[in-house]
PDB file of C-alpha atoms in Angstrom:
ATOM      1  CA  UNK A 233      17.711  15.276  -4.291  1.00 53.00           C
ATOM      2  CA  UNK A 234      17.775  14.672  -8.280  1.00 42.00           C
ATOM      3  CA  UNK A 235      14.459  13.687  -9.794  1.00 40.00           C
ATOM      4  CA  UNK A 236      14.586  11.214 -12.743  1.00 38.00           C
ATOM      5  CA  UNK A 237      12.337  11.892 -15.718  1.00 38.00           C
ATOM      6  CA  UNK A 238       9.009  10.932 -15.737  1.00 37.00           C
ATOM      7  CA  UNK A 239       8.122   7.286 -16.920  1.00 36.00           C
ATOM      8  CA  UNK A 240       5.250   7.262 -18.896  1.00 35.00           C
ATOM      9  CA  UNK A 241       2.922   6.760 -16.833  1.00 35.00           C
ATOM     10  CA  UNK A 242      -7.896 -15.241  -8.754  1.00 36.00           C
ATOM     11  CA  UNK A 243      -9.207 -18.427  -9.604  1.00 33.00           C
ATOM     12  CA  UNK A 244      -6.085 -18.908  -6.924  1.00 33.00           C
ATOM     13  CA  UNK A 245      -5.999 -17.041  -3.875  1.00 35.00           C
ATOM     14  CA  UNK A 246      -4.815 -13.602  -3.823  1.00 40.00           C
ATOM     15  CA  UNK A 247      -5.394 -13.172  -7.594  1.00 38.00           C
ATOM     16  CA  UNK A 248      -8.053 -10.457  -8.641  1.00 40.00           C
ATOM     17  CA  UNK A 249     -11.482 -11.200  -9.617  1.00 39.00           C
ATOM     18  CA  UNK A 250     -11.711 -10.819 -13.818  1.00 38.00           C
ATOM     19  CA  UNK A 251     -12.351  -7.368 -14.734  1.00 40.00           C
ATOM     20  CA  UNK A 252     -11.807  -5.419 -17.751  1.00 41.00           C
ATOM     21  CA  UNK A 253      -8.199  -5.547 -18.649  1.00 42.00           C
ATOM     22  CA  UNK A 254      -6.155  -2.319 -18.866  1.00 43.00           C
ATOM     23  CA  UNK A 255      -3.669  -3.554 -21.497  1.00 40.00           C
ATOM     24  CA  UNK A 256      -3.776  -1.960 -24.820  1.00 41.00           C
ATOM     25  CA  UNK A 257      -5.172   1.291 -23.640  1.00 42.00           C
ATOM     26  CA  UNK A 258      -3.569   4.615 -24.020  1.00 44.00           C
ATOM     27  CA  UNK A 259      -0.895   5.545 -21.521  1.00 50.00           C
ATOM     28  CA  UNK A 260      -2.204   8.393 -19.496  1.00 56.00           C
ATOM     29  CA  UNK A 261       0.074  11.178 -18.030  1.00 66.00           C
ATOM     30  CA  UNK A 262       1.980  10.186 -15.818  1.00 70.00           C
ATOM     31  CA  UNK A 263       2.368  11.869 -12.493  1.00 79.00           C
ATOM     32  CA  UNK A 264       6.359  13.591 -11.874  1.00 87.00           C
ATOM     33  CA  UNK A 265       8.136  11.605 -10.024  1.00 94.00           C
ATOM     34  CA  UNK A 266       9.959  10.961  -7.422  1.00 96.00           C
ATOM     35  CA  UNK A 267       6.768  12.772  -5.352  1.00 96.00           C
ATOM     36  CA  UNK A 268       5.473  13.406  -1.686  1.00 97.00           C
ATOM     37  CA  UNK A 269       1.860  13.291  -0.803  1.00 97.00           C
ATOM     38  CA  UNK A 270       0.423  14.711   2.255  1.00 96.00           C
ATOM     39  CA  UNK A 271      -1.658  12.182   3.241  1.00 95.00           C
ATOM     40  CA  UNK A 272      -4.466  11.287   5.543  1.00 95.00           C
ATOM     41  CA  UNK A 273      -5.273   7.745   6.003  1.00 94.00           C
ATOM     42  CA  UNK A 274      -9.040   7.245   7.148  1.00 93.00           C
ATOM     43  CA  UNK A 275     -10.892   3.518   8.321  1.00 91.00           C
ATOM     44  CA  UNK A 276     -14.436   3.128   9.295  1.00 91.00           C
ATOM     45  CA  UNK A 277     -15.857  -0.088  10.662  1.00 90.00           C
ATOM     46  CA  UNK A 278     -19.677  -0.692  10.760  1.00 86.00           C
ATOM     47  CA  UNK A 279     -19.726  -4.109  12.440  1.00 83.00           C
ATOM     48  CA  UNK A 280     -20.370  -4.917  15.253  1.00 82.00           C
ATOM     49  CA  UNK A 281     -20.480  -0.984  16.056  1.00 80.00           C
ATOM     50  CA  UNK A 282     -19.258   2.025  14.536  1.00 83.00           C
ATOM     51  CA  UNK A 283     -16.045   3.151  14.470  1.00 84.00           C
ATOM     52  CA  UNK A 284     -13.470   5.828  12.550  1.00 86.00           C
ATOM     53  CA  UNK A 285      -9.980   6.562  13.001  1.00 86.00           C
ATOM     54  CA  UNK A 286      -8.254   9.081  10.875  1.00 90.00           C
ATOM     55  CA  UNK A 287      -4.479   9.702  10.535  1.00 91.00           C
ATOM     56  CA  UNK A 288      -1.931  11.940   8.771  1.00 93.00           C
ATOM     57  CA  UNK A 289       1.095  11.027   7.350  1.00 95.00           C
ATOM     58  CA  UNK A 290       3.234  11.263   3.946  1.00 95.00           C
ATOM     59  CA  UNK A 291       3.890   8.667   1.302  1.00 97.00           C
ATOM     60  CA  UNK A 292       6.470   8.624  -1.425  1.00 98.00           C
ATOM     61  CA  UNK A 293       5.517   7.543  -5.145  1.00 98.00           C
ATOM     62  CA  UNK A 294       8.923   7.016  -7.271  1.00 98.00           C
ATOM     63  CA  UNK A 295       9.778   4.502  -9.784  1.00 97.00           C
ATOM     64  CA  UNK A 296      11.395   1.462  -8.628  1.00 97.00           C
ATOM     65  CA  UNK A 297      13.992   1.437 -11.790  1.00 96.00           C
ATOM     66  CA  UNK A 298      14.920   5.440 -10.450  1.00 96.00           C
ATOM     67  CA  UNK A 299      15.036   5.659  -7.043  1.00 96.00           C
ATOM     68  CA  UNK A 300      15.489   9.119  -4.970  1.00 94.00           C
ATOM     69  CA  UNK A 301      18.766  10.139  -4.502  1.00 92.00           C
ATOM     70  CA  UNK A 302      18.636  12.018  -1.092  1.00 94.00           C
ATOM     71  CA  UNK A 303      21.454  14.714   0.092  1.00 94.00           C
ATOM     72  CA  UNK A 304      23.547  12.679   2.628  1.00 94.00           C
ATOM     73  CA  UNK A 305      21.849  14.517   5.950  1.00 95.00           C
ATOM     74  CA  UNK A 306      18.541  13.072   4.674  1.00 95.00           C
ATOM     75  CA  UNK A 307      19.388  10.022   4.016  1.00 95.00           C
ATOM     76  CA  UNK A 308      17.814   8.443   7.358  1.00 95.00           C
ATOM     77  CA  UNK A 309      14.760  10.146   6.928  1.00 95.00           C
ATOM     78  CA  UNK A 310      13.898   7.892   3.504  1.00 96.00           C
ATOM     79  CA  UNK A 311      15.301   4.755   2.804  1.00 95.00           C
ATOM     80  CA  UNK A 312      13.685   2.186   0.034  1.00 96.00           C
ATOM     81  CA  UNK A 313      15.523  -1.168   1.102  1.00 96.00           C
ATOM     82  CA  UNK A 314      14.374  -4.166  -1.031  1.00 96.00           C
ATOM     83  CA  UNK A 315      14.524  -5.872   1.987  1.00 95.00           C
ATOM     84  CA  UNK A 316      11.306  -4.416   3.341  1.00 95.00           C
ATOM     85  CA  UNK A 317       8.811  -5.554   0.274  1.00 97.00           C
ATOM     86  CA  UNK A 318       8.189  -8.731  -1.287  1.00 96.00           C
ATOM     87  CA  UNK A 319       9.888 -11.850   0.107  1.00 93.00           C
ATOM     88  CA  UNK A 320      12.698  -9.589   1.062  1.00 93.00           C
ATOM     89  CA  UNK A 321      14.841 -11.468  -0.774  1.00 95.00           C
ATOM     90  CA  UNK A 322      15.852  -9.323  -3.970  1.00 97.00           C
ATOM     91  CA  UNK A 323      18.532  -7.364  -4.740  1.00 97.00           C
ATOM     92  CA  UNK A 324      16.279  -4.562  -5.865  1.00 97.00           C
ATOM     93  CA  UNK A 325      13.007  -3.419  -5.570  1.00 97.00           C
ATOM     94  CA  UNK A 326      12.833  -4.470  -9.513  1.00 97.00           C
ATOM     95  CA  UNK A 327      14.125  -8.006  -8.787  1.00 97.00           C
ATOM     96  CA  UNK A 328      11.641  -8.522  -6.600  1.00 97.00           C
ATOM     97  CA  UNK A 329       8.600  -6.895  -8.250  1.00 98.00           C
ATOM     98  CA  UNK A 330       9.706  -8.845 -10.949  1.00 97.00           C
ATOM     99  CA  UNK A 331       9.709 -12.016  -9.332  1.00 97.00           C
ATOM    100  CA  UNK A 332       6.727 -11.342  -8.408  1.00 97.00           C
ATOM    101  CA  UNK A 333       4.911 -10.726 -11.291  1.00 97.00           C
ATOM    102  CA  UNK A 334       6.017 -13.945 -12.706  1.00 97.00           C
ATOM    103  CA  UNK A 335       4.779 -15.959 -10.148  1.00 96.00           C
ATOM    104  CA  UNK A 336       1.191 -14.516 -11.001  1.00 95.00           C
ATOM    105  CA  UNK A 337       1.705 -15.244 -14.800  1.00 96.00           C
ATOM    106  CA  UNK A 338       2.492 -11.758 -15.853  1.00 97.00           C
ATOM    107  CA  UNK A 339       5.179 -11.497 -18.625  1.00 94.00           C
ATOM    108  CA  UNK A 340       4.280  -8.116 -20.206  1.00 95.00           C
ATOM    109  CA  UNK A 341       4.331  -5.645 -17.382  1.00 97.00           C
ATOM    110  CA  UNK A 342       8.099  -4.832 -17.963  1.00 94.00           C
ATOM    111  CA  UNK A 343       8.069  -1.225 -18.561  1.00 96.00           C
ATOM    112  CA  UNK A 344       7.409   1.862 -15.779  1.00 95.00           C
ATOM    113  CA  UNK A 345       6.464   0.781 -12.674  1.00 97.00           C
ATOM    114  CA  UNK A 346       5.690   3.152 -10.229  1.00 98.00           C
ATOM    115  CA  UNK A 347       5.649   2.228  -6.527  1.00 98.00           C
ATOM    116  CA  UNK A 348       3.586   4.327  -3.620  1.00 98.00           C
ATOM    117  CA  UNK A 349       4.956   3.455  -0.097  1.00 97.00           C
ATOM    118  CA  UNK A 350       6.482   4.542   2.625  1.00 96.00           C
ATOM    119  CA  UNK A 351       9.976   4.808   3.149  1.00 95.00           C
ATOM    120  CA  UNK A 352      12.293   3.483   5.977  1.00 95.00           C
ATOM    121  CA  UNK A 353      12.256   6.639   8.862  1.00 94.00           C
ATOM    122  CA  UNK A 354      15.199   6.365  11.112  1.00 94.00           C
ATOM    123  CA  UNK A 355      15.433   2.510  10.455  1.00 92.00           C
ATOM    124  CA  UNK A 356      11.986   2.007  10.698  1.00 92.00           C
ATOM    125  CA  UNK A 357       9.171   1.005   8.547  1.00 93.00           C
ATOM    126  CA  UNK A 358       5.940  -0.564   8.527  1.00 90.00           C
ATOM    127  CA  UNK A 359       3.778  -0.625   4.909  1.00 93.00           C
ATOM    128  CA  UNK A 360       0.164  -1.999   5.683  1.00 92.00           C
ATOM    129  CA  UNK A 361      -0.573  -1.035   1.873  1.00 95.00           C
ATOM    130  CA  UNK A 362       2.108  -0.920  -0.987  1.00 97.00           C
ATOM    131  CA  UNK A 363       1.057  -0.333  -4.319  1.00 98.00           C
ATOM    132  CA  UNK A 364       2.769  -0.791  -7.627  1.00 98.00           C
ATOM    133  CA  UNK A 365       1.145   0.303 -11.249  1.00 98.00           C
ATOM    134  CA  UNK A 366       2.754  -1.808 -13.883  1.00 98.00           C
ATOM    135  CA  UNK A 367       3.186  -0.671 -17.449  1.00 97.00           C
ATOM    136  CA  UNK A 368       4.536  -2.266 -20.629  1.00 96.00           C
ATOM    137  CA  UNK A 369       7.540  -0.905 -22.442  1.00 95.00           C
ATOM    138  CA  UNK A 370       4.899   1.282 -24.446  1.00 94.00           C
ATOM    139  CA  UNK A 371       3.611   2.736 -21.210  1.00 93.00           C
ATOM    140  CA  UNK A 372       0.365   1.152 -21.508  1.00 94.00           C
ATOM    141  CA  UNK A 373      -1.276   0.096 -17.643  1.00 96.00           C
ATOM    142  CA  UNK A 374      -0.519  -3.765 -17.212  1.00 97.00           C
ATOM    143  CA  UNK A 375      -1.582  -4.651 -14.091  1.00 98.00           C
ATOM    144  CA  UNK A 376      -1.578  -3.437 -10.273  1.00 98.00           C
ATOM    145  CA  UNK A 377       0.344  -5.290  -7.453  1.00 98.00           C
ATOM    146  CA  UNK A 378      -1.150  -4.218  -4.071  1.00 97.00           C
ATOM    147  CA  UNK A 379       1.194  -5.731  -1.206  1.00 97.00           C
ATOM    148  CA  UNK A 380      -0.614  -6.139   2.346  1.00 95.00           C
ATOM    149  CA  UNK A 381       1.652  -5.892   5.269  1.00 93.00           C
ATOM    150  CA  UNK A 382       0.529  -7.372   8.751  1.00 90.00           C
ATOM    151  CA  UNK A 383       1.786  -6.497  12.052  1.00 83.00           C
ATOM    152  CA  UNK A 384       2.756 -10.319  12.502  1.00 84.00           C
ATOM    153  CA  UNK A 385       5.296  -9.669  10.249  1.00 87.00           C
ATOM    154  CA  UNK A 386       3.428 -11.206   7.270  1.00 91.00           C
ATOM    155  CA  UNK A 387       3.247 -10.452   3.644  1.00 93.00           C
ATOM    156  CA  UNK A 388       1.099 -11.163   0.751  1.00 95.00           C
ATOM    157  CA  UNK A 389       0.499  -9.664  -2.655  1.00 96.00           C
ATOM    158  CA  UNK A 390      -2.921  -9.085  -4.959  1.00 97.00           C
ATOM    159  CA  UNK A 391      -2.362  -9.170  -8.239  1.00 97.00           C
ATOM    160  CA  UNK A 392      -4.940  -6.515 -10.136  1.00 98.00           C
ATOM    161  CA  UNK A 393      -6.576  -5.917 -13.115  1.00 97.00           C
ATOM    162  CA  UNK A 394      -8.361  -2.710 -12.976  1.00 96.00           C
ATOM    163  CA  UNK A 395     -10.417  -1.294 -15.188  1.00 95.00           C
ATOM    164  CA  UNK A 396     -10.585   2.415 -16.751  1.00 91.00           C
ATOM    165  CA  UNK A 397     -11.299   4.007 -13.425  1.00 92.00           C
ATOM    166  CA  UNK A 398      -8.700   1.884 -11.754  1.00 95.00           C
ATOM    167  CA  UNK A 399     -11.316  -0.564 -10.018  1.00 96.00           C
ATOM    168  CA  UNK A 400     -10.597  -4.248  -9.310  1.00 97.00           C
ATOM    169  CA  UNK A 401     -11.732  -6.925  -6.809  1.00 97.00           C
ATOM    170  CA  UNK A 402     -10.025  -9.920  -5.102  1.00 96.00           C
ATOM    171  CA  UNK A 403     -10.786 -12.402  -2.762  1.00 96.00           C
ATOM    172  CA  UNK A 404      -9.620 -11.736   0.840  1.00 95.00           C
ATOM    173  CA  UNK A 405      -6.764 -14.302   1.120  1.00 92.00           C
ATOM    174  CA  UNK A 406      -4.588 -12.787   4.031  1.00 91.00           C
ATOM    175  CA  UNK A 407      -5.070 -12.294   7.693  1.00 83.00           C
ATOM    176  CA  UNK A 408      -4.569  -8.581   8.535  1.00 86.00           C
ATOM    177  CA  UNK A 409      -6.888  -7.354  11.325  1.00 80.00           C
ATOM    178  CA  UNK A 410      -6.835  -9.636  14.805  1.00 76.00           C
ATOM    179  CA  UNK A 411     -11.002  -9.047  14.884  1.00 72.00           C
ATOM    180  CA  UNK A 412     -11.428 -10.427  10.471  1.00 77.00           C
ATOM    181  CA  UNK A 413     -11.206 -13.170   9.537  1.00 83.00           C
ATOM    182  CA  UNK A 414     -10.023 -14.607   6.650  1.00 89.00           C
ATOM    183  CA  UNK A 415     -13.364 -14.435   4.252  1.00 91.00           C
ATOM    184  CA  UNK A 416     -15.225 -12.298   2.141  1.00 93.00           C
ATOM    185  CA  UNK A 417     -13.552  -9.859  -0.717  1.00 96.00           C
ATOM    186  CA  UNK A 418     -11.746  -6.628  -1.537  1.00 96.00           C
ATOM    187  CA  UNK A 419     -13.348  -4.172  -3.515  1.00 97.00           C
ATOM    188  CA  UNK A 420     -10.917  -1.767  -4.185  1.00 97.00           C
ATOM    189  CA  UNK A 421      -9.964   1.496  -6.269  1.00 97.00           C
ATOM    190  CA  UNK A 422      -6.799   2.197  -7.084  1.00 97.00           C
ATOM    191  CA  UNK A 423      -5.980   4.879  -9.767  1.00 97.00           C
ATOM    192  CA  UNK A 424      -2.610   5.704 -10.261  1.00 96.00           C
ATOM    193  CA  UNK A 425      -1.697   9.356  -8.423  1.00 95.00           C
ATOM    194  CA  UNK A 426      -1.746  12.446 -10.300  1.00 94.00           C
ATOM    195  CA  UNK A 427      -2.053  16.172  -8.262  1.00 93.00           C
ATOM    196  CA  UNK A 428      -4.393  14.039  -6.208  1.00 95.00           C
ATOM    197  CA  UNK A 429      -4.050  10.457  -4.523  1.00 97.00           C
ATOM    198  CA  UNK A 430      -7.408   8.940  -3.975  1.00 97.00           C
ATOM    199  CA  UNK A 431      -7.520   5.169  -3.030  1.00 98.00           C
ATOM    200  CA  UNK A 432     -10.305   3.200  -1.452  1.00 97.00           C
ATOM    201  CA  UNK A 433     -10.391  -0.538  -0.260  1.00 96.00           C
ATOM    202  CA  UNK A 434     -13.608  -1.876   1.298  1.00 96.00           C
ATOM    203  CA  UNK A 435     -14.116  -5.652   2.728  1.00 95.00           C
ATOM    204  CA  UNK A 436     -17.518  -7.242   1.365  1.00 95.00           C
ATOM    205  CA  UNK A 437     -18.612 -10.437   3.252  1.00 92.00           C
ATOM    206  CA  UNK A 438     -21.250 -12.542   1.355  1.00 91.00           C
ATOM    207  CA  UNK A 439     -23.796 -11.389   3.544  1.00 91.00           C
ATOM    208  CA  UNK A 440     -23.466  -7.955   1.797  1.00 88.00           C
ATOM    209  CA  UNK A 441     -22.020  -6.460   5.219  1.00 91.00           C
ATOM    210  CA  UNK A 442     -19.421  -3.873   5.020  1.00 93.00           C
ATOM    211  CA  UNK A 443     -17.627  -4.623   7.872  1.00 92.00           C
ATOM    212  CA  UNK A 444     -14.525  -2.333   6.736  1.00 92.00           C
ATOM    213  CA  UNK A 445     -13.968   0.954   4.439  1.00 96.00           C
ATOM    214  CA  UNK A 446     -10.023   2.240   4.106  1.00 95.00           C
ATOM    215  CA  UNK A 447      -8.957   5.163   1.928  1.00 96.00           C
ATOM    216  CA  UNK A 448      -6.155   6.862   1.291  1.00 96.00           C
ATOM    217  CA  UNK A 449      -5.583  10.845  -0.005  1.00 97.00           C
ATOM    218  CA  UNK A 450      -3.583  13.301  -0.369  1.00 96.00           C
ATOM    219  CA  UNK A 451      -2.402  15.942  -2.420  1.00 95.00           C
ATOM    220  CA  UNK A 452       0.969  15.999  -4.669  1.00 95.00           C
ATOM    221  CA  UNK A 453       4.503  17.269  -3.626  1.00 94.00           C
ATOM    222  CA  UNK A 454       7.226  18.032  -4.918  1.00 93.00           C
ATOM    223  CA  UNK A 455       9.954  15.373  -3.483  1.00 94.00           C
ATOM    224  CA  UNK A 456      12.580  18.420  -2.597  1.00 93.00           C
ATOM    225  CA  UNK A 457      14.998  18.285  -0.160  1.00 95.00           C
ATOM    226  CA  UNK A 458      12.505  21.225   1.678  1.00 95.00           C
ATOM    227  CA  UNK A 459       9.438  19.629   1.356  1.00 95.00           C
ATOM    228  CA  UNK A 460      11.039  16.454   2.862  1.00 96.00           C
ATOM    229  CA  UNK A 461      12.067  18.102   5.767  1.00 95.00           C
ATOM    230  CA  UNK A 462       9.180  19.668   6.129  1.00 95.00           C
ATOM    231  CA  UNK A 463       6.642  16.628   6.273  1.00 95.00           C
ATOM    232  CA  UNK A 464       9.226  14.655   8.309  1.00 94.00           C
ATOM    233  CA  UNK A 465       8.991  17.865  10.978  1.00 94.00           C
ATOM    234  CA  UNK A 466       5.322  17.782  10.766  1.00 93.00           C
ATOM    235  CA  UNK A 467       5.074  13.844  10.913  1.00 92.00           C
ATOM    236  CA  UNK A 468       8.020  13.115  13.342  1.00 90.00           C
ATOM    237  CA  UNK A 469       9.163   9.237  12.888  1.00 85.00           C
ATOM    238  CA  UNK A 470       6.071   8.504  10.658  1.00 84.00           C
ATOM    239  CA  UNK A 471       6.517   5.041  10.165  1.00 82.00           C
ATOM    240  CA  UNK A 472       7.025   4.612  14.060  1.00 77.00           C
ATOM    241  CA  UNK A 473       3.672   6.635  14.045  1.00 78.00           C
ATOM    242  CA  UNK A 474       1.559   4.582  11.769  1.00 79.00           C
ATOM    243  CA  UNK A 475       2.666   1.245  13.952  1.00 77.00           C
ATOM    244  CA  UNK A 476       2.074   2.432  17.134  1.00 73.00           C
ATOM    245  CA  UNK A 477      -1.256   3.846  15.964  1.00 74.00           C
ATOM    246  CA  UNK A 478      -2.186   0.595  14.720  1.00 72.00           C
ATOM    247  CA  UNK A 479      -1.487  -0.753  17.910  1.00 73.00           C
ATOM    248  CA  UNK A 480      -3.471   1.717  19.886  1.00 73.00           C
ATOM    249  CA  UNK A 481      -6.714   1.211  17.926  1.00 71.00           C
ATOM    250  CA  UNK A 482      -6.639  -2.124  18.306  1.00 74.00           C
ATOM    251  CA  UNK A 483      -6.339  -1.738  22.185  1.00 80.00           C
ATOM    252  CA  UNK A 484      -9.135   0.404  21.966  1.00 73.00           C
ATOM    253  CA  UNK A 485     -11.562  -1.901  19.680  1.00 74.00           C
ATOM    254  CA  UNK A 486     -10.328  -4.816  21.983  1.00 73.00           C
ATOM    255  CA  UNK A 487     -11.846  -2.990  24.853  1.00 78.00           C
ATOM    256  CA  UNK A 488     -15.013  -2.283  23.494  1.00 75.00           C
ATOM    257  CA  UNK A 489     -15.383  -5.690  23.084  1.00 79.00           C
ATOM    258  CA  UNK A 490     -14.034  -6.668  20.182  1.00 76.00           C
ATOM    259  CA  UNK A 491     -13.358 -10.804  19.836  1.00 76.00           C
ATOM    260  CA  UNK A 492      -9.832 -11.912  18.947  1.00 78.00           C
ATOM    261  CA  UNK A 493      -9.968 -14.031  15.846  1.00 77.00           C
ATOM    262  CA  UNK A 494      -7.007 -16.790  15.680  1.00 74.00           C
ATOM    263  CA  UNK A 495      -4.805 -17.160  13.285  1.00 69.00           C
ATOM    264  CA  UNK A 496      -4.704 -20.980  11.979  1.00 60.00           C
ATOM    265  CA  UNK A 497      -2.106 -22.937  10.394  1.00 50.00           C
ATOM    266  CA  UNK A 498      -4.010 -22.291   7.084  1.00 43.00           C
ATOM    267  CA  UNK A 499      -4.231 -18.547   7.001  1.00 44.00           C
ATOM    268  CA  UNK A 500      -1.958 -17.819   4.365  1.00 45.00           C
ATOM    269  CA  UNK A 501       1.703 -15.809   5.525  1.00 42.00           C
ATOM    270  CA  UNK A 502       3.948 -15.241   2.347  1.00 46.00           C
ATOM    271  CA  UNK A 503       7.143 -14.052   2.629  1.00 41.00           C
ATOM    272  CA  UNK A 504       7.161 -14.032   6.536  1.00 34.00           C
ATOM    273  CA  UNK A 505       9.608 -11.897   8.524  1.00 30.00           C
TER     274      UNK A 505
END
């Protein structure tokens, strides 16, 4: 597996709240990539009861312009397919980022960007959180793209503006959960990785109810051809993992009771597939 050299470093709906803009700061260090982290992927509900799940997996962060190039036996145990981000249109996960950004206005962000996902397993994948830290040719932070899978097949980006500690906020625009609906907003924190991935996203309804806390962390790996094999063995068919676990909690919170909320003709479903 070759490792390219490091890059340095909504009034509408789905576009972050204002918040201090990261453009013109320094670039900070960037973290090497193409990287694993060992991850464990915790939510906590509050309302209308408690309850936690926890569950450990491994993500990739690699820069969409220099993508892993895996020994040929690997190959089906990581595959980044433009087809399974965005409006799965693109010819690249570039194109598409891209695209992207220009819908939301952003013209400057055409430097590093550095993309933390997970891969396609054995022709599988399933990303309920991508994330994407956008630089300018200088290396200076831009902007964050955080792209929300469903398991209805739907797709929708946020564009971010985080400040110094990599905070931002948007406006819930996109029906995830089966028991949320489509109100309230995202508080989230987002620094770009390092030797440590730490990302929270909580949903805040107006009320000032916390109905739902998700974070994300995990420590930095080397992406070698060992280490791969090695989280694959100790995650077997991860992506396959995270869907059907998705699917079992949600039997579980149906059954204690948890109401079904419908999705309407106005919940907003970009890029279906």
């Amino acid at each position: 597996m070759t490792a390219p050299p490091a890059a340095p470093g909504p009034t509408a709906e789905g576009t972050a709240a204002p918040a201090p803009a990261t453009a013109g700061r320094s670039p900070a260090a960037p973290p090497p990539v193409p990287a694993l982290y060992e991850t464990e992927i915790a939510h906590t509900r509050t309302t209308p009861f408690s309850y936690a799940l926890r569950h450990r997996t491994y993500m990739w962060l690699v820069d969409v312009d220099e993508l892993p190039v895996l020994p040929r036996a690997l190959r089906p145990l990581a595959r980044f397919d433009p087809r399974d981000h965005f409006d799965g249109h693109a010819p690249t996960l570039r194109a598409g980022l891209d695209a992207c950004l220009a819908a939301h206005g952003v013209r400057d962000a055409d430097g590093p960007a550095l993309m933390l996902t997970h891969a396609r397993v054995l022709g599988h994948v399933f990303n309920p959180l991508t994330v994407y830290w956008c630089h300018d040719r200088a290396g200076r932070p831009v902007c964050v793209v955080a792209e929300v899978h469903n398991t209805y097949g739907g797709r929708h980006t946020y564009l971010l503006r985080p400040d110094g500690r990599g905070r931002a906020e948007a406006a819930k625009a996109f029906y995830v959960s089966p028991f949320l609906d489509v109100e309230g907003a995202y508080r989230m924190r987002l620094p770009l990785p390092g030797d440590r991935l730490d990302l929270t996203v909580q949903l805040r309804h107006s009320d000032g109810t916390r109905p739902l806390t998700a974070t994300v962390r995990g420590t930095h790996r080397p992406a070698r051809p060992g280490t791969l094999l090695a989280a694959a063995l100790r995650h077997p068919w991860s992506t396959a993992a995270v869907s059907l676990g998705i699917r079992r909690h949600g039997v579980r919170l149906w059954l204690k009771g948890l109401r079904v909320r419908p999705r309407t003709p106005s919940t907003p479903q970009e890029g279906t597939s």
